[in-house]
Coordinates of C-alpha atoms and ligand atoms in Angstrom, one line a residue:
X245 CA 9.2 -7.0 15.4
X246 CA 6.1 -9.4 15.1
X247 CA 5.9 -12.0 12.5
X248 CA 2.3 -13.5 12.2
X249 CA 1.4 -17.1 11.9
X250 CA -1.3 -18.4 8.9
X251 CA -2.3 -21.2 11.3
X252 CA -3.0 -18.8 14.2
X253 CA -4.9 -16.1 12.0
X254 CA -7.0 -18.9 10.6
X255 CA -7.6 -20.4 13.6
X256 CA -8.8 -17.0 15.4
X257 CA -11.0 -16.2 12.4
X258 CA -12.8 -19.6 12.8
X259 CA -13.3 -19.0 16.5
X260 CA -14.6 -15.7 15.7
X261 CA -17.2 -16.4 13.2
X262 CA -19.0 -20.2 12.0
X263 CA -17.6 -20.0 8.2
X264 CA -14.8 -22.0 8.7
X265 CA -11.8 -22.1 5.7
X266 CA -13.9 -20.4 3.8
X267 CA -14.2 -17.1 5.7
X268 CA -10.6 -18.0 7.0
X269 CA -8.8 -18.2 3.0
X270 CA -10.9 -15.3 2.4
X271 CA -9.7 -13.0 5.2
X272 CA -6.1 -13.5 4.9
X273 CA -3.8 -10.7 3.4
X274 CA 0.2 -10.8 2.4
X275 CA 1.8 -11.4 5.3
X276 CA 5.5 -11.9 6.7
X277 CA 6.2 -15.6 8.2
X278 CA 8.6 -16.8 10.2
X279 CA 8.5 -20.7 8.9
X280 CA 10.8 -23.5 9.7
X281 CA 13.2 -22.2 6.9
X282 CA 13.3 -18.8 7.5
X283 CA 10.4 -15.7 7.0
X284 CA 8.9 -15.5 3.8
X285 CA 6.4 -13.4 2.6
X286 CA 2.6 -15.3 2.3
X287 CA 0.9 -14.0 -0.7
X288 CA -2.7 -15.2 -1.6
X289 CA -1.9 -18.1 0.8
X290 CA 1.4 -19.0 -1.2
X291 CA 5.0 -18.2 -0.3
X292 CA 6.2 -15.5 -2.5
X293 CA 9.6 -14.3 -3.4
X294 CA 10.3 -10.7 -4.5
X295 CA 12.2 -10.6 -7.6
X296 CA 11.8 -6.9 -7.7
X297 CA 12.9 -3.6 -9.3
X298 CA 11.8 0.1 -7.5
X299 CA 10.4 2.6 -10.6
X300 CA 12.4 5.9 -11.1
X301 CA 10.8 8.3 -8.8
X302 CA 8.4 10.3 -10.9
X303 CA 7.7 7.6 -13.7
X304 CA 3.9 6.1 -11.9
X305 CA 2.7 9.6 -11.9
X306 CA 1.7 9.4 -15.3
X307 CA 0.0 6.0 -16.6
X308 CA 0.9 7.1 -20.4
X309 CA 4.9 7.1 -19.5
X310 CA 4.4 4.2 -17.7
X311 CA 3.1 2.1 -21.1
X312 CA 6.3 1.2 -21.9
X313 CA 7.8 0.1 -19.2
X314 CA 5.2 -2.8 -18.0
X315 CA 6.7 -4.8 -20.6
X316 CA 10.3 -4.3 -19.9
X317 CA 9.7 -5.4 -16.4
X318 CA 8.2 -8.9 -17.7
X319 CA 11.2 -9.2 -19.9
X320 CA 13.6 -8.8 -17.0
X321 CA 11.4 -11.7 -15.3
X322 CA 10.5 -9.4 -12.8
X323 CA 7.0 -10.6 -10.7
X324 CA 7.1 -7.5 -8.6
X325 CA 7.2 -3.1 -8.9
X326 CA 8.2 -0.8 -6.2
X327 CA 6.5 1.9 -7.1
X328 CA 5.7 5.2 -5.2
X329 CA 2.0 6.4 -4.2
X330 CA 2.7 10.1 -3.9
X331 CA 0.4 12.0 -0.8
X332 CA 0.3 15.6 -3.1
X333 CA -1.3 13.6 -5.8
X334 CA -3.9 11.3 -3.7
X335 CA -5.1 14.0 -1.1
X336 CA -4.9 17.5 -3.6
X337 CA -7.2 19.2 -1.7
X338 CA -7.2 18.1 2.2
X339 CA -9.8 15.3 3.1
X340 CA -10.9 14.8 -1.0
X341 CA -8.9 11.7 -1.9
X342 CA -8.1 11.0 -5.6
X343 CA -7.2 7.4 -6.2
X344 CA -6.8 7.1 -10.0
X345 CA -3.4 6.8 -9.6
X346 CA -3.7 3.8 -7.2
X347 CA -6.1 2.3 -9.3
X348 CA -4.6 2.6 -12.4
X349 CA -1.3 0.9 -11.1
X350 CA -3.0 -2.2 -9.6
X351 CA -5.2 -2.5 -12.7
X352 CA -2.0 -2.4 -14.9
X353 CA 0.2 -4.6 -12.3
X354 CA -2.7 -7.0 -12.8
X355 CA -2.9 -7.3 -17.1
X356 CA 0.9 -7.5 -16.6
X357 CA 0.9 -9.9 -13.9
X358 CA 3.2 -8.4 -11.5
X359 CA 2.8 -7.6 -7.8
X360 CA 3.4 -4.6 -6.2
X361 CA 5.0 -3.0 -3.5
X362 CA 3.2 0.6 -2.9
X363 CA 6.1 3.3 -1.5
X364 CA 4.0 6.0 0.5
X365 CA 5.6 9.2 -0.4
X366 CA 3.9 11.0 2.4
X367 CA 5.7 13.1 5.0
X368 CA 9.4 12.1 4.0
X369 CA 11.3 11.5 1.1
X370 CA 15.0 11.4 1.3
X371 CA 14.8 13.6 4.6
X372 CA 13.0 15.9 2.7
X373 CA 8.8 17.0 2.9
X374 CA 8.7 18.0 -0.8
X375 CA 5.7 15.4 -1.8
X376 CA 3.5 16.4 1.0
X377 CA 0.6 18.8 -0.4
X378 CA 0.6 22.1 -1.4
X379 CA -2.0 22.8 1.2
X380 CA 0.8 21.5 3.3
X381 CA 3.9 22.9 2.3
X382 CA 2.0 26.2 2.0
X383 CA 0.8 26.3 6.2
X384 CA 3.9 25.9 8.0
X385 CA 2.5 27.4 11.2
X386 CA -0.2 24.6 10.5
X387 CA 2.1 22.3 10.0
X388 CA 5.5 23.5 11.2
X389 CA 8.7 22.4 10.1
X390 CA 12.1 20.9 11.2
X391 CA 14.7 23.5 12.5
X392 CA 18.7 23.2 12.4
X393 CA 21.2 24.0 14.8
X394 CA 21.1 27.5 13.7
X395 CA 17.9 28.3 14.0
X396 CA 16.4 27.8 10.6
X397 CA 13.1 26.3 9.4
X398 CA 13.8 23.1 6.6
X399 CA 12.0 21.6 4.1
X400 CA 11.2 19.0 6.3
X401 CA 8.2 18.1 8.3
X402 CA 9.3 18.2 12.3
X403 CA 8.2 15.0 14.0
X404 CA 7.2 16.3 16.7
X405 CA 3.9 18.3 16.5
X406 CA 0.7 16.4 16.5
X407 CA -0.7 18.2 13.1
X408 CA 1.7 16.9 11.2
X409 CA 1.2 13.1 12.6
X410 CA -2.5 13.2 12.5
X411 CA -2.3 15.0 8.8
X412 CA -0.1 12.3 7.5
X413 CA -2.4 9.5 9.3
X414 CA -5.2 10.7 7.9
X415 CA -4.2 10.2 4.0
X416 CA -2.5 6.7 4.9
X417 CA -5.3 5.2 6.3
X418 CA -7.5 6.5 3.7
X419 CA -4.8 4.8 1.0
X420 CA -5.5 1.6 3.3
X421 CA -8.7 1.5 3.5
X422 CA -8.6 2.0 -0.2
X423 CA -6.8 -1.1 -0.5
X424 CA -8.7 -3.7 0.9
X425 CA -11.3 -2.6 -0.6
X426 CA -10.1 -3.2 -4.2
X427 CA -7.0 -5.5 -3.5
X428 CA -7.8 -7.6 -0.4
X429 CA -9.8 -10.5 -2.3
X430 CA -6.6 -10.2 -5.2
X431 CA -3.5 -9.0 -3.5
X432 CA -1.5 -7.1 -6.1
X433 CA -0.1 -4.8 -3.3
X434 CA 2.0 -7.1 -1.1
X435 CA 3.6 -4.5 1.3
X436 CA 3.8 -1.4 1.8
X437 CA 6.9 1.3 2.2
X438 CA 5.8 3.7 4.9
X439 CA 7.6 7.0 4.1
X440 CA 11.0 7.0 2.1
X441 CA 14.6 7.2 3.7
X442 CA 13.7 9.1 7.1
X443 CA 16.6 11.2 8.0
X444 CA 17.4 14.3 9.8
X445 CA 19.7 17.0 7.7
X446 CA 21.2 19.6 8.4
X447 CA 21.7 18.9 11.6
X448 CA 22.0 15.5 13.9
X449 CA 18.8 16.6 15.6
X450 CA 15.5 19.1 15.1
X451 CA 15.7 22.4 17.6
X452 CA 12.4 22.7 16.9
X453 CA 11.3 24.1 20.2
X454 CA 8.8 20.9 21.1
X455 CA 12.1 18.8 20.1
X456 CA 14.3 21.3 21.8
X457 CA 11.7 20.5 24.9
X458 CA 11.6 16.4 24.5
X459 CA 15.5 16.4 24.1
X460 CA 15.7 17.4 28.0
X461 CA 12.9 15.2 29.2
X462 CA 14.1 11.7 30.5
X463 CA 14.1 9.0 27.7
X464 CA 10.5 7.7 27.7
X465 CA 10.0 4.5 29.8
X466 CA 8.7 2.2 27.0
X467 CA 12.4 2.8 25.5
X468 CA 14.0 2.3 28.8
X469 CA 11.7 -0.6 29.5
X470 CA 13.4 -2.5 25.9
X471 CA 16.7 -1.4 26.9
X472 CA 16.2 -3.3 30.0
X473 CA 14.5 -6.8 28.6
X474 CA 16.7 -6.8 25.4
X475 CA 19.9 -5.8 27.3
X476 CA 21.7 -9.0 25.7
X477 CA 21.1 -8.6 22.1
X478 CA 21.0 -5.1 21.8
X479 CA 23.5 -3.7 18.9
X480 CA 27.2 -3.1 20.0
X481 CA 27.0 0.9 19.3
X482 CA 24.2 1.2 21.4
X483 CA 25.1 -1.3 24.2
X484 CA 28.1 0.3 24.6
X485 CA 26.9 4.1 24.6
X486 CA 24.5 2.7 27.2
X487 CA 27.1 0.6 29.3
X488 CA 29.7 3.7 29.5
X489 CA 27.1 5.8 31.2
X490 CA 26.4 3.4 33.7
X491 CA 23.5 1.5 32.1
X492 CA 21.1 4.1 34.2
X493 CA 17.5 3.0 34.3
X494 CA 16.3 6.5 34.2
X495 CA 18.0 9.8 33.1
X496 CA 17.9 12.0 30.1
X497 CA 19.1 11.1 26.6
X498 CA 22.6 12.8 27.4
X499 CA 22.5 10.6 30.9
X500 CA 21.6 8.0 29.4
X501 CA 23.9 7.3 26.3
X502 CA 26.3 10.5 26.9
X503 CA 26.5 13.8 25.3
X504 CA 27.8 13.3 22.3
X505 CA 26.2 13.8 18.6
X506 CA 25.5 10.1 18.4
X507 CA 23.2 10.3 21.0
X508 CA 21.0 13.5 19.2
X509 CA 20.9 10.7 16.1
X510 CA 19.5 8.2 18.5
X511 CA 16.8 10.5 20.4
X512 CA 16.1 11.6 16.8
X513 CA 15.6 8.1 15.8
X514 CA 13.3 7.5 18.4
X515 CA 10.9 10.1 17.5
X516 CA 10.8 9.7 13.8
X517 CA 10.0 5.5 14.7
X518 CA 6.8 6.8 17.3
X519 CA 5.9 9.2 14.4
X520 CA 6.4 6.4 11.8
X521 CA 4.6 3.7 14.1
X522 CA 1.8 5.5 14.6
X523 CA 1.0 6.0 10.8
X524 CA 1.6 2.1 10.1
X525 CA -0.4 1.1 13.4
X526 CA -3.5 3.3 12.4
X527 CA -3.7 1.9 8.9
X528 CA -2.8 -1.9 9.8
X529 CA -5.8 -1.4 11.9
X530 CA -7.5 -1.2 9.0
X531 CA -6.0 -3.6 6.2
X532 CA -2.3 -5.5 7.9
X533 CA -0.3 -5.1 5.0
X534 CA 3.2 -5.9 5.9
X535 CA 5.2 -2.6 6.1
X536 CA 8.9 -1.5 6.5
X537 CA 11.3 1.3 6.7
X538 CA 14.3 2.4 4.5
X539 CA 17.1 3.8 5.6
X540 CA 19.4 6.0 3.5
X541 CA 23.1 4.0 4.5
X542 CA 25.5 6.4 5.5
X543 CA 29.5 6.3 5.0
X544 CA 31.7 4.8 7.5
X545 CA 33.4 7.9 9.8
X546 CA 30.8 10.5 8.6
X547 CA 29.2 12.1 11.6
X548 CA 25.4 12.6 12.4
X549 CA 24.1 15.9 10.5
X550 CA 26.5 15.4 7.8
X551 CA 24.1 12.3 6.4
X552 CA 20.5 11.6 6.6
X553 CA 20.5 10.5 10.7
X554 CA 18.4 8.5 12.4
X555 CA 16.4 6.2 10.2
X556 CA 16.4 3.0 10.6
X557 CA 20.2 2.4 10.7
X558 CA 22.3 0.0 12.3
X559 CA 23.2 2.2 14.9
X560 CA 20.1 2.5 16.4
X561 CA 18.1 -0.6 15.3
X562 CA 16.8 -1.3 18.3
X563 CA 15.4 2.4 18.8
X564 CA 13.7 2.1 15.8
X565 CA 12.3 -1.6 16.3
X566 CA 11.4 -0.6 20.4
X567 CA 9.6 2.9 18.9
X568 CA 8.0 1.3 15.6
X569 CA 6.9 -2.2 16.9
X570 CA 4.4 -2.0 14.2
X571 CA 7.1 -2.2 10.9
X572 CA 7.5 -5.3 9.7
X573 CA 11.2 -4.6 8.4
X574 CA 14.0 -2.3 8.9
X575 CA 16.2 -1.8 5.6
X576 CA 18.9 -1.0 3.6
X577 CA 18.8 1.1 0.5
X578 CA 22.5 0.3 -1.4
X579 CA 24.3 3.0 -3.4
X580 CA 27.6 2.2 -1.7
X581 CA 29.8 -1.1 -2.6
X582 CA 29.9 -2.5 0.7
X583 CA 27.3 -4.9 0.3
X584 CA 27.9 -7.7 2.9
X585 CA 29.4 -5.3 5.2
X586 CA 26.0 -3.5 5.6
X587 CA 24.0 -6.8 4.8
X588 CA 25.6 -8.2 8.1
X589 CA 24.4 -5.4 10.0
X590 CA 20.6 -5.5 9.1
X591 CA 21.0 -9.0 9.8
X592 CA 22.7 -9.5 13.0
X593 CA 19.6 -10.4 15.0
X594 CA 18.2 -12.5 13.4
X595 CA 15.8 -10.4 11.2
X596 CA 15.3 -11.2 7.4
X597 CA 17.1 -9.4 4.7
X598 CA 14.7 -7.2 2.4
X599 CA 16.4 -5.2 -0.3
X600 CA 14.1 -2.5 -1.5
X601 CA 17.0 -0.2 -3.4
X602 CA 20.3 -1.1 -5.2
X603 CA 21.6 1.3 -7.5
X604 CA 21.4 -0.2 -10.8
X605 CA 25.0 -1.2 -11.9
X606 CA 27.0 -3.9 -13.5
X607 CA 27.3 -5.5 -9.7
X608 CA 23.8 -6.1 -9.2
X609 CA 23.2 -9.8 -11.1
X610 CA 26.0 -11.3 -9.1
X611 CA 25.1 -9.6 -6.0
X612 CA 21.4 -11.0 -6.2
X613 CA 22.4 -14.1 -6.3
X614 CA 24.6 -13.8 -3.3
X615 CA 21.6 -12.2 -1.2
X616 CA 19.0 -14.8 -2.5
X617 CA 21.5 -17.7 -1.4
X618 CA 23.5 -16.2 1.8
X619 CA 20.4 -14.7 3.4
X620 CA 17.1 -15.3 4.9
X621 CA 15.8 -12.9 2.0
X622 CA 12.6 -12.1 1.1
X623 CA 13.4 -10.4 -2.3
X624 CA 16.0 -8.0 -4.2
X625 CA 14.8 -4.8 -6.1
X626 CA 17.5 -2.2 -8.3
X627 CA 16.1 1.2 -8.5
X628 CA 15.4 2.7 -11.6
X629 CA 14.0 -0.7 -13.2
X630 CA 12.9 1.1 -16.2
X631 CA 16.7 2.2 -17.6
X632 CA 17.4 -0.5 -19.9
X633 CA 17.1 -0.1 -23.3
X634 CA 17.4 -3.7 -24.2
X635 CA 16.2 -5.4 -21.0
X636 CA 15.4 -9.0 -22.6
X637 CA 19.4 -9.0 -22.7
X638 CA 19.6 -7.5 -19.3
X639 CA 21.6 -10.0 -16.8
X640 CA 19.9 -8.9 -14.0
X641 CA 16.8 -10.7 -16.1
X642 CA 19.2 -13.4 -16.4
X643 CA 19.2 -14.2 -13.0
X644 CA 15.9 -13.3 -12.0
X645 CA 15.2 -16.3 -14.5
X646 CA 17.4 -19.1 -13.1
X647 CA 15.6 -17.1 -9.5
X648 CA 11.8 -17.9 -10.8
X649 CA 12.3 -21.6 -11.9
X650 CA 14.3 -22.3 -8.4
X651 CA 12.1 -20.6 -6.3
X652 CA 10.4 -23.5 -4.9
X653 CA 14.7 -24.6 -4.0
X654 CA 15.0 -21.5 -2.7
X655 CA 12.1 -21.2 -0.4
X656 CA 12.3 -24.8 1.4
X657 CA 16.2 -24.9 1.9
X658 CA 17.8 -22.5 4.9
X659 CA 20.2 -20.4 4.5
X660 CA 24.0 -21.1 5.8
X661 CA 22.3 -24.6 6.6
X662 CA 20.6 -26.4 3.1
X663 CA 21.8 -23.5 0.7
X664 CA 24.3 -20.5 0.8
X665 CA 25.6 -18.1 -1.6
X666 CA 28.6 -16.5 -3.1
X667 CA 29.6 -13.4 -4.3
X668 CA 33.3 -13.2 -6.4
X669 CA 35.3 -10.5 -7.7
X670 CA 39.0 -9.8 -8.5
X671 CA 39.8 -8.6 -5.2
X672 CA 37.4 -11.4 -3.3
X673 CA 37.8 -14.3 -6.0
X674 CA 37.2 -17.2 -4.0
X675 CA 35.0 -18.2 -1.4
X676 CA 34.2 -21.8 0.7
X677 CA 31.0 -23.7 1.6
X678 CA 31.4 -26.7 3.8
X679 CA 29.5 -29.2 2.2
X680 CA 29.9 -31.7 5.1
X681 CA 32.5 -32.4 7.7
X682 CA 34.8 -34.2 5.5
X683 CA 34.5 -31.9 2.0
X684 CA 34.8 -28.5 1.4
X685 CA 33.6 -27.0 -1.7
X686 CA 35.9 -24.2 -3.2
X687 CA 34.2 -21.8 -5.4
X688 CA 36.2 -19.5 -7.5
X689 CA 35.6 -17.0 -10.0
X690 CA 35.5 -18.0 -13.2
X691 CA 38.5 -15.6 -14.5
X692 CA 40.7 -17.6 -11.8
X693 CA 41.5 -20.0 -14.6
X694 CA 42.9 -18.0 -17.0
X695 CA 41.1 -19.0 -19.6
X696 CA 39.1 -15.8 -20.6
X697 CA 40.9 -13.3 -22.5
X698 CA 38.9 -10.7 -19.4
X699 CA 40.8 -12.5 -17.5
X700 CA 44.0 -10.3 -17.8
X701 CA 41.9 -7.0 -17.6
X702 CA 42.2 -4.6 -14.5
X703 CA 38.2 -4.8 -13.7
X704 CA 36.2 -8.5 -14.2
X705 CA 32.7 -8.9 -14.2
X706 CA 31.1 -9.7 -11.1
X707 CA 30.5 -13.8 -10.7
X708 CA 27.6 -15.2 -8.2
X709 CA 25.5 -18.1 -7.4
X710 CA 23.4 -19.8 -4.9
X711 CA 24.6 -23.9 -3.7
X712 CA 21.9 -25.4 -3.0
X713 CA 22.0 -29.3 -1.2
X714 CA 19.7 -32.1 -1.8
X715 CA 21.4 -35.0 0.1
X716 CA 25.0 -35.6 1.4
X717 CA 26.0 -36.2 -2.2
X718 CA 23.9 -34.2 -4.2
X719 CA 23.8 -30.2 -5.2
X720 CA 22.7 -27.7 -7.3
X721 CA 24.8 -24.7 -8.1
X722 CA 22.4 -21.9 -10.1
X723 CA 24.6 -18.8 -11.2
X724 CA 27.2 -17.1 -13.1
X725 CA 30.9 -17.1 -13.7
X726 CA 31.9 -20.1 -11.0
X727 CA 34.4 -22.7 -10.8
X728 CA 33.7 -25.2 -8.1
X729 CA 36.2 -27.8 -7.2
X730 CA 36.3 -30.0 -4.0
X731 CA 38.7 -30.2 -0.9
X732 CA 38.8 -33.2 1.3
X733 CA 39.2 -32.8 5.1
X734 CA 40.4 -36.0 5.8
X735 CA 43.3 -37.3 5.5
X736 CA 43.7 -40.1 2.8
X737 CA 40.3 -39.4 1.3
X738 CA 39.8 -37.7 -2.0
X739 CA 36.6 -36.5 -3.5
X740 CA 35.6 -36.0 -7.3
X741 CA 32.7 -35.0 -9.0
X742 CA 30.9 -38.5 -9.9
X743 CA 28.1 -36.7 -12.2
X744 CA 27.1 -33.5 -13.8
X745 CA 24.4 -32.6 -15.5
X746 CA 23.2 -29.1 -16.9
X747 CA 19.5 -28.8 -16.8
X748 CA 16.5 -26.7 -16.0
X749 CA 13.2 -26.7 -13.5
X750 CA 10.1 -26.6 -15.7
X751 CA 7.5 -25.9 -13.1
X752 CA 9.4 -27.0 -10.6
X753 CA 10.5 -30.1 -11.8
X754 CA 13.9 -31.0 -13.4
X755 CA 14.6 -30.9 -16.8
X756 CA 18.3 -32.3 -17.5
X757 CA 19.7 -31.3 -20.8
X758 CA 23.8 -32.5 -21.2
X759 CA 25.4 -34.5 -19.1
X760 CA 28.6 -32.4 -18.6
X761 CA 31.9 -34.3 -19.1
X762 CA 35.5 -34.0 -21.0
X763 CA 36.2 -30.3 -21.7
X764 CA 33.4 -29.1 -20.0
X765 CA 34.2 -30.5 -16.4
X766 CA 38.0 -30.2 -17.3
X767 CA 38.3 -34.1 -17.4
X768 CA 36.1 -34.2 -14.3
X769 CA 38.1 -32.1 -12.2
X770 CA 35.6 -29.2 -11.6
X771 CA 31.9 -27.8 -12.4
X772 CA 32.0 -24.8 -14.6
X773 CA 29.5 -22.1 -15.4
X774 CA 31.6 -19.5 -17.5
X775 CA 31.8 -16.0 -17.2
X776 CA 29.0 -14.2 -19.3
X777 CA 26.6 -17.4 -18.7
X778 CA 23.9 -18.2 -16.6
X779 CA 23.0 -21.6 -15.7
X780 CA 21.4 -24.8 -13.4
X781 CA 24.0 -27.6 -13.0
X782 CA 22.9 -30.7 -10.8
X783 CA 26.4 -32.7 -9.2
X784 CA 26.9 -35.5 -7.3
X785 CA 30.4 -35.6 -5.5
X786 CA 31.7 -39.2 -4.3
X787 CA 34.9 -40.6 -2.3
X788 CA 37.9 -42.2 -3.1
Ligands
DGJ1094 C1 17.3 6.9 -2.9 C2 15.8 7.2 -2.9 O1 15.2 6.4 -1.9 C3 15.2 7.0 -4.2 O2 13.8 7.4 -4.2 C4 16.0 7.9 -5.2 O3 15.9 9.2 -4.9 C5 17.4 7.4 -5.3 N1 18.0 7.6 -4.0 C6 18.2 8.2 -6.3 O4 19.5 7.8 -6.4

């Protein structure tokens, strides 16, 4: 995984031509950068973070359904749309490209000033190949097709022969190429989601006979060559799989990591990331989008076969990121509750959390602010944005907004170091941030007091917020549903709250409203955002 650098491309352009900043501003496009805070995403030159939300699937087919959901998106504060570019509708008939619908998205992302994020709906969606064309789906000796265990052709592309590859090329790089020409100078398409949730079904692996014929070859040396160089920070599943067999520098797939079904999900993996790769290399050749991978998250004890295997899962991370050097970003789509659980996962080396899919449920305010303050995040995005029917009210617009006017908080403070986040729910009500050696700050959901008549139900809301620390003394807390209070580590020493004051950022710069005293600090003994609020509070904590 590659993160550019502004200074380097700039610098490169200038050695390659005379027009110096000028030629240099005007060649850059969105980008992924790893800064001295963590990666953000560089759009038209400015750090930009994703407060998202991914269309319903069919919805940007048709321009006349999508009138009314434009403005429902600005009412949920939203600056940025996931929305799919389907292959059947921009390549009908093979090699005659029809980009109305591109165009007509970017033209109405622009009037409604919202960025977007194009999903290429080309060879796979959910596992399956049903947006591919009809000229397509129609020639499967053409373009042949994935077969199970049992012998049986599926609606699913097969990796592994070079027509479907090239076919698939072919209509991205024509969707590229489309895009710097109309977006380069503007940059309404910030990235780009190559293919949708990858995954192999029925079976763990395709017995197509080319795949029947790869899955006996020895592993392919560029894999074996990562194994070797990354051999310390590989992921634990694959480590181990590796390790029991001997850590073998050459062998098959079943030498190699053993013969289990784990090990068809991982030579699986590794063909669907070279197939994958070789899309996103061929059209960042022509316009270097930043691009990344979905994975459909399976449950916990469900074997290979029985979910959508081998996309980019934690399991086989480094497969993917060895085969698809090329993606920018390997993640998670969430329709299960375990939300830091598989957070920690696509996280654990390092890489930066990107959240293209959440199903869109009550959790989803709280658990945005968590991500946005507990990760190196680039952005958040529920699917099904549209479903609302009063989205002015909607909380997840609620936090976007307390997300917009922090943004510039947000994107110079570093996660688990200058700002952190919190998630709290009955069964998880409380959580810690050390605010320095000597003080802890406990944070506690709001319903902990007692004080809300939801506080004796069976389910509570979901609480969240983001701390975020401006000096020794001095925080902001930006959320919903908290109770803060403070714990001194030392002996002797007690710390309270010395000021509080509610307030807003007005283009960036703070706005305090009431200072926050007597009932509403409990006689200064905590800093309280209630349940069913959202809100900024600035605090200053002192000794005594
Ligand atoms: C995950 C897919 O990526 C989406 O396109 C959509 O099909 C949702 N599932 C539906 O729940």
């Amino acid at each position: 995984m590659k993160y550019s650098n502004v200074l380097t491309a700039c610098l490169v352009s200038v050695g390659l031509t005379l027009f110096t900043t000028v030629k240099c501003i005007a060649d850059e496009h969105p980008q992924v950068i790893q800064g001295e805070h963590g990666h953000y995403l560089q759009v038209n030159n400015q750090p930009f973070l994703i407060r998202g939300g991914e269309l319903g699937n069919s919805s940007a087919s048709d321009m006349k359904y999508m009138e009314s959901i434009w403005p429902k998106l600005n009412a949920m504060h939203l600056n940025t749309a996931l929305v799919p570019v389907y292959w059947e509708q921009l390549e009908p008939e093979e090699g005659k490209f029809d980009f109305r619908q591109v165009d007509a998205l970017i033209k109405e992302a622009r009037r409604y000033n919202t960025k977007l994020v194009i999903l290429w709906f080309g060879s796979w969606k959910n596992s399956m190949s049903s947006y591919v064309p009809r000229w397509v789906k129609r020639d499967a000796e053409r373009f042949p097709r994935a077969v199970s265990e049992q012998g049986i052709a599926q609606e699913i592309l097969t990796p592994f022969h070079r027509n479907n590859v090239e076919a698939d090329k072919k209509a991205y790089v024509a969707l590229l190429q489309h895009l710097k020409k109309t977006d380069a100078k503007q940059q309404t398409v910030i990235m780009i989601q190559v293919e949708n949730e990858i995954g192999m079904l029925p079976s763990a692996r395709d017995h197509h006979p080319l795949a029947k014929q790869a899955f006996v070859a020895p592993v392919p040396q560029t894999l074996m060559d990562y194994l070797i160089a990354h051999k310390d920070s590989l992921v634990p599943e694959l480590k181990e799989a590796w390790a029991q067999n001997g850590f073998k520098k050459a062998g098959t797939w079943n030498e190699i990591f053993g013969a289990n079904i784990w090990t068809e999900e991982r030579f699986m993996a590794w063909y669907f990331a070279k197939f994958t790769d070789e899309i996103t290399a061929a059209g960042k050749a022509v316009y270097p989008i930043p691009a990344f991978v979905n994975a459909a998250l399976n449950h916990r004890n469900v074997l290979p076969g029985q979910y959508p295997s081998a996309g980019p899962l934690p399991q086989v991370m480094d497969i993917w990121k060895a085969g698809a050097p090329s993606i920018d970003l390997l993640v998670p789509d969430y329709y299960n509750p375990d939300f830091k659980h598989w957070s920690d996962l696509y996280t654990r080396q390092g890489d930066p959390l990107f959240i293209p899919e959440h199903k869109f449920d009550d959790t989803v305010s709280a658990k945005a602010l968590f991500a946005y303050g507990h990760y190196d995040f680039l952005g958040f995005s529920p699917f099904d944005i549209e479903s609302p029917d009063d989205a002015a009210n909607h909380p997840l617009g609620k936090t976007y907004k307390l997300i917009q006017q922090t943004e510039h908080l947000l994107l110079n403070s570093k996660a688990g170091v200058t700002r952190d986040g919190v998630w709290l729910t009955k069964k998880t009500p409380e959580a810690h941030i050390q605010l320095e050696p000597e003080v802890t700050l406990i944070l506690k959901h709001d319903n902990t007091l007692g004080w809300n008549a939801s506080s004796t139900q069976d389910e509570w809301s979901h609480a969240g917020a983001i701390l975020v620390k401006v000096d020794k003394e001095t925080y902001y807390i930006i959320g919903t549903g908290v109770v803060l209070t403070l714990q001194s580590n030392v002996p002797g020493k007690v710390y309270g709250f010395d000021r509080i004051d509610e307030g807003e950022f007005v283009k960036g710069t703070w706005k305090a409203g009431r200072i926050l005293n007597g009932d509403q600090s409990h006689q200064g003994r905590h800093v309280r955002i209630p349940e069913g609020e959202w809100g900024i509070q600035k605090f200053v904590i002192y000794p005594y």
